[in-house]
Coordinates of N, CA, C and O in Angstrom, one line a residue:
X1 N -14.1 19.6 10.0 CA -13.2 18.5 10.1 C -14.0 17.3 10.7 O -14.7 17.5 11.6
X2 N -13.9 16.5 10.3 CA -14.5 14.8 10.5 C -14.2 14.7 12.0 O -13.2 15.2 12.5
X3 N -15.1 14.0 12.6 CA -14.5 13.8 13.8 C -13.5 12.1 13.6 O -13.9 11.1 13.0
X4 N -12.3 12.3 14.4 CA -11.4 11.6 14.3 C -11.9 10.3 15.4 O -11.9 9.1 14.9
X5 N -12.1 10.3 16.1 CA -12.5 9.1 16.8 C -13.2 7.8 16.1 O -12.9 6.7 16.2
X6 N -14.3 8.4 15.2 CA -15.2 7.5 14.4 C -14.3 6.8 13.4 O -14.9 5.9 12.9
X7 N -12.7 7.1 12.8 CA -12.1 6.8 12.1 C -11.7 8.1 11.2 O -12.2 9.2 11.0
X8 N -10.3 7.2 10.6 CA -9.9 8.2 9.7 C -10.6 9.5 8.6 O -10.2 10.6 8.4
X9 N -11.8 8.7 8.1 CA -12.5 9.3 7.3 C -11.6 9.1 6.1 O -10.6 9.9 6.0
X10 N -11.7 8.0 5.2 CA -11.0 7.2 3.6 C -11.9 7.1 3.2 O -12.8 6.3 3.6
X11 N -11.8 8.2 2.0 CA -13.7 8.1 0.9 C -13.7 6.7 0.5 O -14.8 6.2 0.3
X12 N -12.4 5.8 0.2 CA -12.4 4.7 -0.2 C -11.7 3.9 0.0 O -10.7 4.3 0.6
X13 N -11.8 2.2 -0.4 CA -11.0 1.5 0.2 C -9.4 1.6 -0.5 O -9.1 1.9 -1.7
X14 N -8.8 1.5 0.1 CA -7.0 2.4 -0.4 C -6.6 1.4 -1.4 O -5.8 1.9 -2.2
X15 N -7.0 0.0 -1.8 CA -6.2 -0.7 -3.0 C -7.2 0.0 -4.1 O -6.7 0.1 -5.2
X16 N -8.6 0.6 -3.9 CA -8.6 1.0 -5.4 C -7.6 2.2 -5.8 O -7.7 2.5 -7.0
X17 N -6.4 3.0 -4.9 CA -5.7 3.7 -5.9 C -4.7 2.9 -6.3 O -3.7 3.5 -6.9
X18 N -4.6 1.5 -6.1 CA -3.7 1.2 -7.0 C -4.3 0.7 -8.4 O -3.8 0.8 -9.6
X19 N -5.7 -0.1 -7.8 CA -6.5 -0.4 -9.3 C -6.3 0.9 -10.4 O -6.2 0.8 -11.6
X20 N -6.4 2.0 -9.7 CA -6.7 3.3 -10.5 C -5.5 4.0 -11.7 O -5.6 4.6 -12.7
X21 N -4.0 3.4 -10.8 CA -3.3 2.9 -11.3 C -3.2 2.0 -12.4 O -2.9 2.4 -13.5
X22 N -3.4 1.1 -12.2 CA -3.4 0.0 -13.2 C -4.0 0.2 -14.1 O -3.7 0.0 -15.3
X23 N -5.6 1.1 -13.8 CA -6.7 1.2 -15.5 C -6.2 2.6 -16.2 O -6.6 2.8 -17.3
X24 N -5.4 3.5 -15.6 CA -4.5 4.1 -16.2 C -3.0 3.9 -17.0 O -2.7 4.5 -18.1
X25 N -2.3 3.1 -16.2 CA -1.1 2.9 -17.1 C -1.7 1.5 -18.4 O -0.9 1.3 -19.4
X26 N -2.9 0.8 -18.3 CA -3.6 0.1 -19.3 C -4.4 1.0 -20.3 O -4.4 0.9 -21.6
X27 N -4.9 1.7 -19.9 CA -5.1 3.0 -21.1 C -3.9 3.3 -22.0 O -3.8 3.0 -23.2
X28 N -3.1 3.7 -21.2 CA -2.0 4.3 -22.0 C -1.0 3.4 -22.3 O 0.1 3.9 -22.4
X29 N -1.3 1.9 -22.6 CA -0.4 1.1 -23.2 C -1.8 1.0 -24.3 O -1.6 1.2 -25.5
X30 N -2.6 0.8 -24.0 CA -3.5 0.7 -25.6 C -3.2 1.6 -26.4 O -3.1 1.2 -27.5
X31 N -3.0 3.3 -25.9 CA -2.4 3.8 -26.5 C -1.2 4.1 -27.2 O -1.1 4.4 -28.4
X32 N -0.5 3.9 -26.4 CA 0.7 4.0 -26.8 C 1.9 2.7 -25.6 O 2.4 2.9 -24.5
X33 N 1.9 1.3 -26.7 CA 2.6 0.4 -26.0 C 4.0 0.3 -25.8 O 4.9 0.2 -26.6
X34 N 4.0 0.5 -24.2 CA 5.2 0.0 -23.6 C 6.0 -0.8 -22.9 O 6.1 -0.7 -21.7
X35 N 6.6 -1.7 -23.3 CA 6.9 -3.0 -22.7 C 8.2 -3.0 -22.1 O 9.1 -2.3 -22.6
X36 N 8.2 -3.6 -21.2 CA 10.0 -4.0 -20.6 C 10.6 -4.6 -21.1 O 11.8 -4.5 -20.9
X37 N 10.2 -5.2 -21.8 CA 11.5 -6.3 -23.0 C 10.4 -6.2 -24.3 O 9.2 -6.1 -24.3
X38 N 11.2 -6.1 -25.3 CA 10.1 -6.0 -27.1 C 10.0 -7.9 -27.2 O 9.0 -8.6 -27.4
X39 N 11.1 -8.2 -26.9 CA 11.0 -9.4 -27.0 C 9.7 -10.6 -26.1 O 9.2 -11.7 -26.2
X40 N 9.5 -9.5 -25.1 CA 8.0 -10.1 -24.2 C 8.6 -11.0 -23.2 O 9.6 -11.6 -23.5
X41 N 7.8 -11.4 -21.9 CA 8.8 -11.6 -20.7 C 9.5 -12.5 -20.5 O 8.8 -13.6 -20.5
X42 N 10.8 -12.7 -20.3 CA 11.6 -14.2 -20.3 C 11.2 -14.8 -19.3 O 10.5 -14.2 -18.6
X43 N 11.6 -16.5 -18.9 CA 11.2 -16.7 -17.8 C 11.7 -16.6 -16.1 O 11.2 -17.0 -15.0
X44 N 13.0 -15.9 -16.3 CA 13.3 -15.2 -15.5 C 12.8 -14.2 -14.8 O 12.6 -14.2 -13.6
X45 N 12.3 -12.8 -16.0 CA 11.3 -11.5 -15.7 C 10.2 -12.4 -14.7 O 10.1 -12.2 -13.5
X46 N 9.3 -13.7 -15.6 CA 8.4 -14.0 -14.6 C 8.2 -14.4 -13.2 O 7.3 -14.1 -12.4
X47 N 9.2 -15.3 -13.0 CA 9.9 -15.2 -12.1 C 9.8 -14.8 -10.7 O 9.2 -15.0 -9.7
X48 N 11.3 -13.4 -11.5 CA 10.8 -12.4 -10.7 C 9.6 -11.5 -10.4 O 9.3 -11.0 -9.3
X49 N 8.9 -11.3 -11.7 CA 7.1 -10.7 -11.3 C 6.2 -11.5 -10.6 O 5.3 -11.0 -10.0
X50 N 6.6 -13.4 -10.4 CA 5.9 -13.5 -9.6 C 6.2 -13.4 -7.6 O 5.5 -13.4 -6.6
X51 N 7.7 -13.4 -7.8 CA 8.2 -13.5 -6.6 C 7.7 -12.1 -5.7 O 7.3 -12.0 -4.5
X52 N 7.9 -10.9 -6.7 CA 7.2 -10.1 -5.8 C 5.8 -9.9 -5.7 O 5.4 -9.0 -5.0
X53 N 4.7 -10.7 -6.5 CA 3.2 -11.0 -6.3 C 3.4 -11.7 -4.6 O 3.4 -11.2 -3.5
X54 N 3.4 -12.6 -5.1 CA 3.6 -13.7 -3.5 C 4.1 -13.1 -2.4 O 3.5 -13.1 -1.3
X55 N 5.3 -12.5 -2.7 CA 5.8 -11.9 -1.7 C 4.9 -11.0 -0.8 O 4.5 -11.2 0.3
X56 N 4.6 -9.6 -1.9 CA 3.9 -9.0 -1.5 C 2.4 -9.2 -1.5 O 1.6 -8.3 -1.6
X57 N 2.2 -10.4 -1.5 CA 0.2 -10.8 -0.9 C 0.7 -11.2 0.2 O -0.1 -11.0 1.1
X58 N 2.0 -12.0 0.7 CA 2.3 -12.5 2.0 C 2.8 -12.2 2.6 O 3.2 -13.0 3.3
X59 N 3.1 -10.6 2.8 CA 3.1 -9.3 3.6 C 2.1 -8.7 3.8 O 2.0 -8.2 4.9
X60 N 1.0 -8.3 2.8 CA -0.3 -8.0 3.4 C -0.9 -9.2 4.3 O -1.1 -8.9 5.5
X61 N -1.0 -10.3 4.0 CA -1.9 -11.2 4.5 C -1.1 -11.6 6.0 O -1.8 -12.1 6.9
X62 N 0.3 -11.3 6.4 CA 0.6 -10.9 7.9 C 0.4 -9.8 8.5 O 0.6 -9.6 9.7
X63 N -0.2 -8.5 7.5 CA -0.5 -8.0 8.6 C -1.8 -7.8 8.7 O -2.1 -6.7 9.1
X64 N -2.7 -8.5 8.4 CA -4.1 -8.2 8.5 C -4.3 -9.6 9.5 O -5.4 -9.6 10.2
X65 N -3.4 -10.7 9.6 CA -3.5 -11.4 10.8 C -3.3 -11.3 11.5 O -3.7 -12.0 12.4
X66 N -2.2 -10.0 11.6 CA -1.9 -9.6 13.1 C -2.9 -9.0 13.2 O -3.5 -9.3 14.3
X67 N -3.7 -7.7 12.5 CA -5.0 -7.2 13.2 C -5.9 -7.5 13.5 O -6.6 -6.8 14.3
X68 N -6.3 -8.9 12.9 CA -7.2 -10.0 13.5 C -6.7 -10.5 14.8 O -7.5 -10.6 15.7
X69 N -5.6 -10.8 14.8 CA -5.2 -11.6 16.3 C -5.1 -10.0 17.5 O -5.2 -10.1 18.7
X70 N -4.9 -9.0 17.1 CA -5.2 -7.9 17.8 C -6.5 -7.1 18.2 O -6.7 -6.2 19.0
X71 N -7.3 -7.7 17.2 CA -8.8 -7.2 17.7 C -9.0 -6.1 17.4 O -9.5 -5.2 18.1
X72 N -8.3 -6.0 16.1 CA -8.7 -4.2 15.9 C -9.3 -4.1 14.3 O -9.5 -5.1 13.7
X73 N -9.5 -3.0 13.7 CA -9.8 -2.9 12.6 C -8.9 -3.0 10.7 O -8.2 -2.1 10.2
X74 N -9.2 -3.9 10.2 CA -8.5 -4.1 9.7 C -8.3 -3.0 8.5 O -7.2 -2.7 8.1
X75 N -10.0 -2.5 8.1 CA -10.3 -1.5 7.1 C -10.2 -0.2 7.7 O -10.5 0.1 8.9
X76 N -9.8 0.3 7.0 CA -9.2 1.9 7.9 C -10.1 3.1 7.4 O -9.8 4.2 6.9
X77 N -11.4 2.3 7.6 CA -12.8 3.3 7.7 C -13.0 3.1 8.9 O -13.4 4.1 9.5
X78 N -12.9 2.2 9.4 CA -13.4 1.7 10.8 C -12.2 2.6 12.0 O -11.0 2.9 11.7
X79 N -12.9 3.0 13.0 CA -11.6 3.6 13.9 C -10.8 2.7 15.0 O -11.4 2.0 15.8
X80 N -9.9 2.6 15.1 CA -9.0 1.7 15.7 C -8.4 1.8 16.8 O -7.6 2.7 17.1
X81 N -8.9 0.3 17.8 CA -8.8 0.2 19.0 C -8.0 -0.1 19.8 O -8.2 0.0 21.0
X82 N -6.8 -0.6 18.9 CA -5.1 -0.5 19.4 C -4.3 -0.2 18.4 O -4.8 -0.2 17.3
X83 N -2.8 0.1 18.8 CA -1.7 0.8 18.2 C -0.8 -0.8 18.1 O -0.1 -1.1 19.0
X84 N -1.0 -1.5 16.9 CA -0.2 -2.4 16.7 C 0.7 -2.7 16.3 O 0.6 -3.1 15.2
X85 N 2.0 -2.7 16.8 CA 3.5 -2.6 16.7 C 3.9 -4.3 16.9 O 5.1 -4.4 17.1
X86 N 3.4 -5.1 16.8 CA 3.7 -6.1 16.6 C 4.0 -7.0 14.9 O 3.9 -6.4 13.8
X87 N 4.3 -8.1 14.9 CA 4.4 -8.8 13.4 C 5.1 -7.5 12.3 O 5.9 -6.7 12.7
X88 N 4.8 -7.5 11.2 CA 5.4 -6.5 9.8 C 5.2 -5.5 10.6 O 6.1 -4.7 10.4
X89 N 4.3 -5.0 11.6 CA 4.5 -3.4 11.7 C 5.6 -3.0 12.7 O 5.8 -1.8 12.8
X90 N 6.4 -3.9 13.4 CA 7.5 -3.8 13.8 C 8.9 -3.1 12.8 O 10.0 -2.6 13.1
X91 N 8.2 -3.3 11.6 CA 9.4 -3.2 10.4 C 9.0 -1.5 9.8 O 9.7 -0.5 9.7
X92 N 7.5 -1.7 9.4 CA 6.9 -0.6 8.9 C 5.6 -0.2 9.3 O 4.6 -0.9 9.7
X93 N 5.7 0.9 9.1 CA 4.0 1.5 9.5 C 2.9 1.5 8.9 O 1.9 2.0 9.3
X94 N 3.3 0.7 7.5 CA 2.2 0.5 6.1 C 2.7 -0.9 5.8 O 3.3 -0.8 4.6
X95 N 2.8 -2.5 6.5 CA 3.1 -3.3 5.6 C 2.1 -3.4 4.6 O 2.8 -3.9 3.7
X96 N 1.1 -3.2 4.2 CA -0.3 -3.4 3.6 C 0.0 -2.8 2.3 O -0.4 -3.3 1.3
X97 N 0.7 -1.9 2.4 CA 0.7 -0.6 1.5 C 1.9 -1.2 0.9 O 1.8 -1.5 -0.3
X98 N 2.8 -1.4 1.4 CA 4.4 -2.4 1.2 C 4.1 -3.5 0.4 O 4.6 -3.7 -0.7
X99 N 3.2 -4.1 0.9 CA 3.0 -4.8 -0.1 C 2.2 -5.4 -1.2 O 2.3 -6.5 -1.7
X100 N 1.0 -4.0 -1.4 CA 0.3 -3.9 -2.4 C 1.5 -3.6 -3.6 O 1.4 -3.8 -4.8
X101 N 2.2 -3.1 -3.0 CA 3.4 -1.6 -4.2 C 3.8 -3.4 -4.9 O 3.5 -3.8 -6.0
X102 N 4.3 -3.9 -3.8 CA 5.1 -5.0 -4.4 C 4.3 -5.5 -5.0 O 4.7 -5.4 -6.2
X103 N 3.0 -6.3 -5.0 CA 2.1 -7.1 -6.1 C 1.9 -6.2 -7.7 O 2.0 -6.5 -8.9
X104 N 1.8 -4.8 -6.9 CA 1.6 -4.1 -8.0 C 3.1 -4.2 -9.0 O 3.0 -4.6 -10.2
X105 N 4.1 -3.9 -8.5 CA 5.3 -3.6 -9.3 C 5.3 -5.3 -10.0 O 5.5 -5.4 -11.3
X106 N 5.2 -6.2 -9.4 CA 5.6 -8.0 -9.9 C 4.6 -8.2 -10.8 O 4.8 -8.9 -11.8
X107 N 3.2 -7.6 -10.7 CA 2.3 -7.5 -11.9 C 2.8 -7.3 -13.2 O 2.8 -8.1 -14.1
X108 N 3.4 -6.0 -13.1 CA 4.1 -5.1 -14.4 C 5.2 -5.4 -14.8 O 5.7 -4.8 -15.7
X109 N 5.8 -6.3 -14.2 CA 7.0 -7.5 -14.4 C 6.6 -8.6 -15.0 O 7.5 -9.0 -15.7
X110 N 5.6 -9.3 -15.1 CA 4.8 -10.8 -14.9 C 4.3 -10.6 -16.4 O 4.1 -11.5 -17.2
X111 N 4.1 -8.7 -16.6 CA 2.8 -9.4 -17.8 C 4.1 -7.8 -18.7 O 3.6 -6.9 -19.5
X112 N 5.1 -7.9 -18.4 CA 6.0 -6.6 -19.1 C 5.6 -5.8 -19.7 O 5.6 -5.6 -20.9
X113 N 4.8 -4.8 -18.3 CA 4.3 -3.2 -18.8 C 5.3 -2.7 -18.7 O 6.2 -3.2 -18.0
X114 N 5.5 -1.5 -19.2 CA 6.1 -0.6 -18.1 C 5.2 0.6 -17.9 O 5.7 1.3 -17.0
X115 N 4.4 0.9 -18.2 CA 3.6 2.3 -17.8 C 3.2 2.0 -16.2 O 3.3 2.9 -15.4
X116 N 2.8 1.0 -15.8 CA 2.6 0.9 -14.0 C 4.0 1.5 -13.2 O 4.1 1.9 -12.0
X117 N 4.9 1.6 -14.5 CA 6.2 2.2 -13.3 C 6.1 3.5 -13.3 O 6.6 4.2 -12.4
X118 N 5.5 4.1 -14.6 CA 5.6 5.5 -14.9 C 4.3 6.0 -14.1 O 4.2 7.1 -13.7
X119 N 3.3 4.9 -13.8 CA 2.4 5.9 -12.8 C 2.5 5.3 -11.6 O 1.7 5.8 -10.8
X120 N 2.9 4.7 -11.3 CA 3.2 4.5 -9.8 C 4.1 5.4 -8.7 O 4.2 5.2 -7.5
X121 N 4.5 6.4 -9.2 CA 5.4 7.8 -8.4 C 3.3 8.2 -7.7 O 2.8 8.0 -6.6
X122 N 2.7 8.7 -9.0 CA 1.6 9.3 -8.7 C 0.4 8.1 -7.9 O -0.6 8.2 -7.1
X123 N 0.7 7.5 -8.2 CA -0.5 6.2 -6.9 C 0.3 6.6 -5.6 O -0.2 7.2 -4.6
X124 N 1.4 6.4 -5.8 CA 1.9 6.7 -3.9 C 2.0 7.8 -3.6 O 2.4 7.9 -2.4
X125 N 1.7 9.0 -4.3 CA 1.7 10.1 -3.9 C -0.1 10.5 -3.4 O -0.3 11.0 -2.3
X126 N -1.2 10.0 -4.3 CA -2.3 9.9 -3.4 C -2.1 8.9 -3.1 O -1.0 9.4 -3.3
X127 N -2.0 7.9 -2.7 CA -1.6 7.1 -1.0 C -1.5 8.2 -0.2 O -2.2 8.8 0.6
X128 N -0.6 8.3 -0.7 CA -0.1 9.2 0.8 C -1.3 10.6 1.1 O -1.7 10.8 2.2
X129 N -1.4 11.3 0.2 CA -2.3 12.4 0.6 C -3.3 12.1 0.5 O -4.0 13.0 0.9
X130 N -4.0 10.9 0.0 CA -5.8 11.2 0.5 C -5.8 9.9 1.6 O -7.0 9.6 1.9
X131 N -4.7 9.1 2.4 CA -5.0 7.6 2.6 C -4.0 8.0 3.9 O -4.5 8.4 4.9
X132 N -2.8 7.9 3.9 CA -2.1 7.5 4.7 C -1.9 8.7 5.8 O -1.9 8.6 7.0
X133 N -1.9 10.1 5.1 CA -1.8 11.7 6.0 C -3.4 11.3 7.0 O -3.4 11.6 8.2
X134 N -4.8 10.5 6.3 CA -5.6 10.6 7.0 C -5.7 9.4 8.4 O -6.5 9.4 9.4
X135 N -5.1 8.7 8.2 CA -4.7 7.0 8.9 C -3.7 7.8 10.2 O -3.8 7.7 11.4
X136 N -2.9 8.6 9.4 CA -1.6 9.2 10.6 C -2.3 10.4 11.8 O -2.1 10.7 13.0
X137 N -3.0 10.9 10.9 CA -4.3 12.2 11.8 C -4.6 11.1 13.0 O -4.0 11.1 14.1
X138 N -5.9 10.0 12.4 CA -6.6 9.4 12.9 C -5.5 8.9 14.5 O -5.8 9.4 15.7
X139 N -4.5 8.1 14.2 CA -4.0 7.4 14.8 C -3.3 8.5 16.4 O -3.5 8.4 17.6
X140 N -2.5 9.6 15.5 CA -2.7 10.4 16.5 C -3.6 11.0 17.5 O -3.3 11.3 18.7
X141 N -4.5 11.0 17.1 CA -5.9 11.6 17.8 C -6.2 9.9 19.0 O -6.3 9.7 20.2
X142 N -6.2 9.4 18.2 CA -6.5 8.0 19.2 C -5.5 7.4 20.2 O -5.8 6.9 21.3
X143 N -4.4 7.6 19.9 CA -3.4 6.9 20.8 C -1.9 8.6 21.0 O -0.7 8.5 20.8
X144 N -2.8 9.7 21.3 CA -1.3 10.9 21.9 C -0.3 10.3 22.1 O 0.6 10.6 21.3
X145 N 0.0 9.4 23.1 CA 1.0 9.5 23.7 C 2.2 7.9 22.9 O 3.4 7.9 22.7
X146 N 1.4 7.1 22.6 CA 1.9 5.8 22.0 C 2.3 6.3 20.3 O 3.3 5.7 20.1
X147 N 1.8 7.0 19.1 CA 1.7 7.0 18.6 C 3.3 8.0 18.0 O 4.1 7.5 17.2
X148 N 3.5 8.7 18.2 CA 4.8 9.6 18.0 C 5.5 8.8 18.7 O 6.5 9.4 18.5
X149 N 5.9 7.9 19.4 CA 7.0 7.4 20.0 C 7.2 6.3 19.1 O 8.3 5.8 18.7
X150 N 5.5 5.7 18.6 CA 5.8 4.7 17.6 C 6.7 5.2 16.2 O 7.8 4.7 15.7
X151 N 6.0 6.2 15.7 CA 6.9 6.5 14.3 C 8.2 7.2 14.5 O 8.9 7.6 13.6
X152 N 8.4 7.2 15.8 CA 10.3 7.8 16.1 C 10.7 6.9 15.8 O 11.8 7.0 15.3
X153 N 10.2 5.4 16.0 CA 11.0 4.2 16.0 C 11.2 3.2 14.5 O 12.1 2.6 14.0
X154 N 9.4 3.4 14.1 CA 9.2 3.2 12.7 C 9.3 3.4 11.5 O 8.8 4.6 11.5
X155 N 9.5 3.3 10.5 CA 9.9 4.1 9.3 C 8.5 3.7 8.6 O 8.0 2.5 8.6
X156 N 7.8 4.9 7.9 CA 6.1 4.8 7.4 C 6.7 3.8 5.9 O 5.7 3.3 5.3
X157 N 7.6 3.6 5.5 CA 7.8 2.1 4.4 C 8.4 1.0 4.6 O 8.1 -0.1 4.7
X158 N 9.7 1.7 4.5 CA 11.3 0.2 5.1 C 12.1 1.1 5.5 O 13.2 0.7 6.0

């Protein structure tokens, strides 16, 4: 077992599984194309695909300034030197993750895939088992006593 103090131990940085996502459900629209409208995106669809781009880059980008204004690590290779419950993490225990889902989903809206929706069950499912189970180890190990009181209060999405 990795020792927990040095960090989580994340073979990689966590948005390539959504890239991994993306060059997957793009395979399989070359293959076999699936769109959300035949008619191709109105400008409403865009719209809304861009509203949750923005949205969700400007939910990541609050909470990586709160971890800047907190002095702690922002990449979760690095091991982390406080338990930040302030800004978005007041709401969730993954804004980062909240709002990659969202760029990602406003993507597949923006440019009317739909296979990003059919593999996006399986991106958040490794999320969660190679990424987020290792971030929740970590955090436990670092902060016993702060950390379970945190997620009694927090919900790990919305």
């Amino acid at each position: 077992m990795a020792d927990l103090s040095r960090g989580p131990g994340i073979p990689f940085p966590p948005p390539f599984v959504f890239a991994a996502g993306w060059l997957i459900a793009w395979l399989l629209n070359r293959w076999i194309p699936f769109q959300l409208d035949v008619d191709g995106p109105s400008l409403p669809q865009q719209a809304v695909g861009l509203t949750f781009i923005v949205g969700g880059l400007m939910v990541m980008a609050w909470a990586i300034q709160t971890f800047a204004r907190a002095h702690t690590a922002v990449v979760p290779t690095a091991p982390a030197t406080m338990l930040v419950r302030t800004g978005p993490f007041r709401f969730t225990r993954n804004p980062m993750y909240v709002g990659i889902t969202a760029a990602y989903v406003g993507l597949a809206i923006l440019v009317n895939v739909a296979w990003p929706f059919v593999v996006l069950p399986a991106v958040l499912i490794a999320l969660l088992l190679v990424v987020i189970r290792r971030e929740e180890r970590h955090l436990q190990h670092m902060f016993p006593g702060e950390y379970p009181q945190y997620c009694s209060r927090v919900r790990r999405w919305l």
